[in-house]
Short mmCIF file of C-alpha atoms (C1' of nucleotides) in Angstrom, two decimals:
data_model
loop_
_atom_site.label_atom_id
_atom_site.label_comp_id
_atom_site.label_asym_id
_atom_site.label_seq_id
_atom_site.Cartn_x
_atom_site.Cartn_y
_atom_site.Cartn_z
CA MET A 1181 -49.39 44.33 51.98
CA VAL A 1182 -45.97 44.80 50.51
CA GLN A 1183 -45.96 47.58 48.00
CA ARG A 1184 -47.22 51.03 47.25
CA ASN A 1185 -49.36 52.50 44.51
CA THR A 1186 -49.10 54.86 41.59
CA ASP A 1187 -50.64 55.35 38.17
CA VAL A 1188 -51.66 52.70 35.71
CA SER A 1189 -50.61 53.85 32.29
CA ALA A 1190 -46.88 53.41 32.66
CA GLN A 1191 -47.02 50.15 34.56
CA VAL A 1192 -45.19 47.95 32.17
CA HIS A 1193 -42.14 50.13 31.95
CA ASP A 1194 -42.27 51.68 35.37
CA SER A 1195 -40.60 50.63 38.55
CA HIS A 1196 -41.13 47.10 39.69
CA ASP A 1197 -43.70 47.25 42.41
CA SER A 1198 -45.63 50.43 41.71
CA ALA A 1199 -48.80 48.90 40.34
CA ALA A 1200 -48.60 45.84 42.49
CA CYS A 1201 -50.52 47.24 45.43
CA THR A 1202 -53.57 48.12 43.41
CA VAL A 1203 -53.57 44.88 41.56
CA LEU A 1204 -53.11 42.95 44.75
CA GLU A 1205 -56.02 44.78 46.28
CA VAL A 1206 -58.27 43.65 43.48
CA LEU A 1207 -56.97 40.14 43.56
CA ASP A 1208 -57.43 39.90 47.28
CA ARG A 1209 -60.98 41.03 46.88
CA VAL A 1210 -61.80 38.70 44.03
CA SER A 1211 -59.51 35.76 44.44
CA GLY A 1212 -61.55 33.92 46.98
CA LYS A 1213 -62.33 30.41 45.98
CA TRP A 1214 -66.01 31.22 45.51
CA THR A 1215 -66.14 34.96 44.95
CA ILE A 1216 -66.31 34.94 41.17
CA GLY A 1217 -68.88 32.20 41.12
CA ILE A 1218 -71.14 34.17 43.41
CA LEU A 1219 -70.66 37.38 41.48
CA LEU A 1220 -71.55 35.61 38.26
CA ALA A 1221 -74.59 34.04 39.83
CA THR A 1222 -75.84 37.41 40.98
CA ALA A 1223 -75.00 39.27 37.79
CA HIS A 1224 -78.47 38.92 36.32
CA GLY A 1225 -80.59 39.95 39.26
CA PRO A 1226 -81.42 39.29 42.91
CA VAL A 1227 -80.76 35.76 44.06
CA ARG A 1228 -81.78 34.00 47.23
CA PHE A 1229 -79.45 32.21 49.60
CA THR A 1230 -80.59 28.69 48.90
CA GLU A 1231 -80.61 29.40 45.20
CA LEU A 1232 -76.95 30.40 45.42
CA GLU A 1233 -76.21 27.26 47.35
CA ARG A 1234 -77.53 25.26 44.41
CA THR A 1235 -76.02 27.43 41.67
CA VAL A 1236 -72.48 27.69 42.99
CA GLN A 1237 -71.75 24.03 42.90
CA GLY A 1238 -69.67 22.52 45.61
CA ILE A 1239 -69.81 25.44 47.99
CA SER A 1240 -70.48 24.73 51.63
CA ARG A 1241 -73.02 26.67 53.57
CA ARG A 1242 -70.32 28.14 55.71
CA MET A 1243 -68.23 29.44 52.84
CA LEU A 1244 -71.29 30.79 51.10
CA THR A 1245 -72.15 32.79 54.19
CA LEU A 1246 -68.60 34.03 54.67
CA THR A 1247 -68.10 35.01 51.06
CA LEU A 1248 -71.44 36.78 50.91
CA ARG A 1249 -70.54 38.71 54.05
CA ASN A 1250 -67.26 39.85 52.57
CA LEU A 1251 -68.87 40.89 49.32
CA GLU A 1252 -71.51 42.79 51.21
CA ARG A 1253 -68.86 44.40 53.34
CA ASP A 1254 -67.02 45.68 50.30
CA GLY A 1255 -70.23 47.01 48.81
CA LEU A 1256 -70.29 44.57 45.92
CA LEU A 1257 -73.49 42.94 47.01
CA VAL A 1258 -76.56 44.25 48.76
CA ARG A 1259 -78.30 42.01 51.22
CA THR A 1260 -82.05 42.47 51.50
CA VAL A 1261 -83.97 40.75 54.25
CA TYR A 1262 -87.72 40.31 53.95
CA PRO A 1263 -89.16 39.90 57.44
CA THR A 1264 -91.52 37.16 56.42
CA VAL A 1265 -92.08 33.71 57.77
CA PRO A 1266 -90.17 31.81 56.65
CA PRO A 1267 -87.42 34.40 56.16
CA LYS A 1268 -86.35 35.44 52.71
CA VAL A 1269 -83.00 37.02 51.87
CA GLU A 1270 -81.92 38.32 48.50
CA TYR A 1271 -78.47 39.29 47.31
CA THR A 1272 -78.12 41.85 44.53
CA ALA A 1273 -74.98 42.88 42.70
CA THR A 1274 -74.17 46.57 42.87
CA GLU A 1275 -73.02 48.72 40.00
CA VAL A 1276 -69.45 48.44 41.23
CA ALA A 1277 -69.61 44.69 41.08
CA LEU A 1278 -71.02 44.74 37.57
CA GLU A 1279 -68.21 46.99 36.44
CA LEU A 1280 -65.72 44.60 37.96
CA TYR A 1281 -67.32 41.79 36.10
CA ALA A 1282 -66.89 43.72 32.87
CA SER A 1283 -63.27 44.36 33.72
CA LEU A 1284 -62.62 40.66 33.91
CA ALA A 1285 -63.21 40.48 30.18
CA SER A 1286 -59.62 41.11 29.16
CA LEU A 1287 -58.45 38.55 31.63
CA THR A 1288 -60.88 36.06 30.20
CA SER A 1289 -59.66 36.93 26.77
CA TRP A 1290 -56.09 36.31 27.85
CA ALA A 1291 -57.01 32.96 29.34
CA GLU A 1292 -58.84 31.85 26.24
CA ARG A 1293 -56.05 32.90 23.95
CA HIS A 1294 -53.40 31.06 25.92
CA ARG A 1295 -55.05 28.25 27.77
CA ALA A 1296 -53.91 25.68 25.24
CA THR A 1297 -50.36 27.02 25.29
CA ILE A 1298 -50.26 26.97 29.05
CA ALA A 1299 -51.71 23.51 29.27
CA ALA A 1300 -49.08 22.28 26.81
CA ALA A 1301 -46.30 23.99 28.74
CA ARG A 1302 -47.52 22.41 31.90
CA ASP A 1303 -47.70 18.95 30.41
CA ALA A 1304 -44.25 19.29 28.93
CA TYR A 1305 -42.89 20.45 32.26
CA ASP A 1306 -44.50 17.61 34.14
CA ARG A 1307 -43.26 15.03 31.68
CA SER A 1308 -39.73 16.37 31.78
CA MET A 1309 -39.85 16.12 35.56
CA GLU A 1310 -41.41 12.68 35.83
CA MET B 1261 -55.09 35.84 50.74
CA VAL B 1262 -56.53 32.65 49.59
CA GLN B 1263 -55.24 29.19 49.78
CA ARG B 1264 -55.99 27.31 46.66
CA ASN B 1265 -55.16 23.84 45.57
CA THR B 1266 -54.84 22.71 42.01
CA ASP B 1267 -58.37 21.48 41.70
CA VAL B 1268 -60.38 24.33 40.30
CA SER B 1269 -62.63 22.59 37.85
CA ALA B 1270 -66.27 23.33 37.28
CA GLN B 1271 -67.61 25.16 40.25
CA VAL B 1272 -70.06 27.34 38.47
CA HIS B 1273 -73.18 26.22 36.76
CA ASP B 1274 -72.24 26.51 33.13
CA SER B 1275 -75.77 27.24 32.03
CA HIS B 1276 -75.25 30.80 33.17
CA ASP B 1277 -71.73 31.62 32.13
CA SER B 1278 -69.12 29.34 30.75
CA ALA B 1279 -66.65 32.18 31.11
CA ALA B 1280 -66.46 31.45 34.81
CA CYS B 1281 -64.17 28.50 34.41
CA THR B 1282 -61.79 30.53 32.31
CA VAL B 1283 -61.74 33.39 34.76
CA LEU B 1284 -61.10 31.03 37.60
CA GLU B 1285 -58.23 29.51 35.69
CA VAL B 1286 -56.60 32.90 35.37
CA LEU B 1287 -57.19 33.81 38.95
CA ASP B 1288 -55.74 30.57 40.16
CA ARG B 1289 -52.69 31.15 38.07
CA VAL B 1290 -52.19 34.70 39.25
CA SER B 1291 -53.67 34.86 42.71
CA GLY B 1292 -50.72 33.49 44.60
CA LYS B 1293 -49.44 35.74 47.30
CA TRP B 1294 -46.26 36.53 45.38
CA THR B 1295 -47.07 35.80 41.76
CA ILE B 1296 -47.85 39.34 40.67
CA GLY B 1297 -44.83 40.75 42.43
CA ILE B 1298 -42.56 38.32 40.64
CA LEU B 1299 -44.18 38.95 37.28
CA LEU B 1300 -43.75 42.66 37.74
CA ALA B 1301 -40.15 42.24 38.76
CA THR B 1302 -39.42 40.22 35.64
CA ALA B 1303 -41.35 42.44 33.26
CA HIS B 1304 -38.33 44.43 32.16
CA GLY B 1305 -35.87 41.69 31.41
CA PRO B 1306 -34.02 38.72 32.85
CA VAL B 1307 -33.61 38.75 36.61
CA ARG B 1308 -31.49 36.62 38.84
CA PHE B 1309 -32.68 34.67 41.86
CA THR B 1310 -31.08 36.76 44.55
CA GLU B 1311 -32.14 39.89 42.78
CA LEU B 1312 -35.74 38.72 42.99
CA GLU B 1313 -35.28 37.91 46.63
CA ARG B 1314 -34.37 41.53 47.22
CA THR B 1315 -36.92 43.06 44.85
CA VAL B 1316 -39.99 41.14 45.97
CA GLN B 1317 -39.98 42.41 49.50
CA GLY B 1318 -40.93 40.08 52.28
CA ILE B 1319 -40.81 36.88 50.29
CA SER B 1320 -39.08 33.92 51.81
CA ARG B 1321 -36.57 31.89 49.87
CA ARG B 1322 -38.87 28.93 49.91
CA MET B 1323 -41.87 30.76 48.51
CA LEU B 1324 -39.72 32.42 45.88
CA THR B 1325 -38.57 29.03 44.70
CA LEU B 1326 -42.05 27.54 44.72
CA THR B 1327 -43.67 30.45 42.93
CA LEU B 1328 -40.94 30.56 40.32
CA ARG B 1329 -41.38 26.85 39.71
CA ASN B 1330 -45.09 27.26 39.16
CA LEU B 1331 -44.63 30.19 36.82
CA GLU B 1332 -42.06 28.23 34.88
CA ARG B 1333 -44.37 25.25 34.75
CA ASP B 1334 -47.13 27.33 33.22
CA GLY B 1335 -44.75 28.79 30.67
CA LEU B 1336 -44.93 32.32 32.05
CA LEU B 1337 -41.27 32.40 32.97
CA VAL B 1338 -38.22 30.84 31.39
CA ARG B 1339 -35.48 29.61 33.66
CA THR B 1340 -31.98 29.84 32.21
CA VAL B 1341 -29.07 28.23 34.02
CA TYR B 1342 -25.53 29.31 33.25
CA PRO B 1343 -23.16 26.48 34.21
CA THR B 1344 -20.63 28.79 35.75
CA VAL B 1345 -19.00 28.93 39.14
CA PRO B 1346 -20.66 30.34 41.07
CA PRO B 1347 -23.93 29.34 39.39
CA LYS B 1348 -26.08 31.93 37.71
CA VAL B 1349 -29.79 31.54 36.98
CA GLU B 1350 -31.97 34.01 35.16
CA TYR B 1351 -35.72 34.21 34.96
CA THR B 1352 -37.28 35.83 31.93
CA ALA B 1353 -40.93 36.63 31.36
CA THR B 1354 -42.42 35.09 28.26
CA GLU B 1355 -44.64 36.85 25.77
CA VAL B 1356 -47.65 35.18 27.35
CA ALA B 1357 -46.77 36.64 30.72
CA LEU B 1358 -46.30 40.10 29.30
CA GLU B 1359 -49.72 39.93 27.67
CA LEU B 1360 -51.21 38.89 30.95
CA TYR B 1361 -49.61 41.81 32.63
CA ALA B 1362 -51.14 44.14 30.09
CA SER B 1363 -54.53 42.54 30.67
CA LEU B 1364 -54.40 43.44 34.32
CA ALA B 1365 -54.74 47.07 33.33
CA SER B 1366 -58.54 47.12 33.34
CA LEU B 1367 -58.57 45.47 36.72
CA THR B 1368 -56.19 48.08 38.02
CA SER B 1369 -58.40 50.73 36.52
CA TRP B 1370 -61.42 49.28 38.29
CA ALA B 1371 -59.57 49.19 41.58
CA GLU B 1372 -58.49 52.79 41.29
CA ARG B 1373 -61.92 54.01 40.29
CA HIS B 1374 -63.63 52.30 43.19
CA ARG B 1375 -61.09 51.88 45.92
CA ALA B 1376 -62.44 54.88 47.83
CA THR B 1377 -66.01 53.67 47.47
CA ILE B 1378 -65.10 50.23 48.63
CA ALA B 1379 -63.09 51.52 51.57
CA ALA B 1380 -66.03 53.66 52.61
CA ALA B 1381 -68.45 50.76 52.28
CA ARG B 1382 -66.17 48.63 54.36
CA ASP B 1383 -65.84 51.24 57.07
CA ALA B 1384 -69.57 51.79 57.18
CA TYR B 1385 -70.15 48.06 57.39
CA ASP B 1386 -67.64 47.63 60.19
CA ARG B 1387 -69.07 50.53 62.16
CA SER B 1388 -72.62 49.23 61.81
CA MET B 1389 -71.43 45.88 63.07
CA GLU B 1390 -69.29 46.98 65.96
"C1'" DC C 121 -85.36 29.38 55.17
"C1'" DC C 122 -81.16 31.54 56.54
"C1'" DG C 123 -77.73 31.22 58.60
"C1'" DG C 124 -74.30 31.10 63.29
"C1'" DA C 125 -70.98 28.21 66.15
"C1'" DT C 126 -67.79 24.66 66.70
"C1'" DC C 127 -64.49 20.98 65.61
"C1'" DC C 128 -60.97 19.30 62.79
"C1'" DA C 129 -57.87 17.96 58.69
"C1'" DG C 130 -54.85 19.70 55.42
"C1'" DG C 131 -52.52 23.13 52.89
"C1'" DA C 132 -50.07 27.72 52.71
"C1'" DC C 133 -46.44 30.02 54.39
"C1'" DG C 134 -42.14 31.53 57.29
"C1'" DA C 135 -37.49 30.67 59.27
"C1'" DT C 136 -33.34 28.77 58.74
"C1'" DA C 137 -29.68 25.34 58.45
"C1'" DC C 138 -27.53 22.92 54.90
"C1'" DT C 139 -25.47 21.78 50.03
"C1'" DG C 140 -23.34 21.61 45.08
"C1'" DC D 1037 -25.22 31.79 44.09
"C1'" DA D 1038 -29.17 29.23 43.92
"C1'" DG D 1039 -31.51 26.58 45.75
"C1'" DT D 1040 -33.27 22.10 49.07
"C1'" DA D 1041 -34.89 19.96 53.52
"C1'" DT D 1042 -37.20 20.32 57.62
"C1'" DC D 1043 -39.89 21.94 61.16
"C1'" DG D 1044 -43.55 24.62 63.01
"C1'" DT D 1045 -47.45 27.93 62.79
"C1'" DC D 1046 -51.52 29.93 60.96
"C1'" DC D 1047 -55.52 29.86 58.27
"C1'" DT D 1048 -58.89 27.91 55.03
"C1'" DG D 1049 -62.56 25.36 54.31
"C1'" DG D 1050 -65.62 21.06 54.98
"C1'" DA D 1051 -68.87 18.71 58.22
"C1'" DT D 1052 -72.04 19.04 61.51
"C1'" DC D 1053 -75.11 20.61 65.02
"C1'" DC D 1054 -78.04 24.36 66.55
"C1'" DG D 1055 -81.06 28.46 66.73
"C1'" DG D 1056 -84.42 32.15 65.13
#
DNA sequence: CCGGATCCAGGACGATACTG
DNA sequence: CAGTATCGTCCTGGATCCGG
């Protein structure tokens, strides 16, 4: 999109936009409104389409289809069609997707450590704006 | 990139993973088109508005303002106004923001480990679709 | 049962002229 | 210098109908 890529270790003290590209790639891949929900729902084993529609609450059929297609396209999910009547389709998380899920741990940790602080900051900001 | 409004509450069935909400919170806070770029640009010390406009390449003045406001609102940046003529405004990353930046490391690692795999999967998918 | 196709409202974003 | 105001465009995502 905007920036280039380099190594990870020296990010914090390196030039401004070096790590941005890689990070943005990940975020673009994951930041869909429903992506994480679907990945979580498929983390424990194959799941069927209608089952996902129930599990990922609030998702529309259209967005479920689109998000599943994108995840399949990136090799994070495998789509298996059983040529039965009625049709049966299962979605299974790949190893890559499971590793991603594990990598979200530190982010989750960050969020849990600071969610109260952030909420307070937000409230204070909103009140001071009024 | 994803368009996201402020409503990101429970989308995932919490019987499976209550971590989903937290992850989504983080993603919503970070997944803006310019958020990461701005955080990276402010990681080394106070930065002025126009300096950001140059550093974060491609950003419009409007989006710079909006993104900065949101980051300030969440307590990730501190906005300091010097009542001089001409005016001078500095944006400084908070400790919370710096910790977040560090937490992105495992995501970056994931992206670098699998970016080739994912690109290949995507190419294969696109060719099979054609 | 598993979607694809279409229509439409609303939000994200860009460009730029203007201001204290 | 550091924004704000305004307009216009593009895209996301929900609703709905349809087909295999």
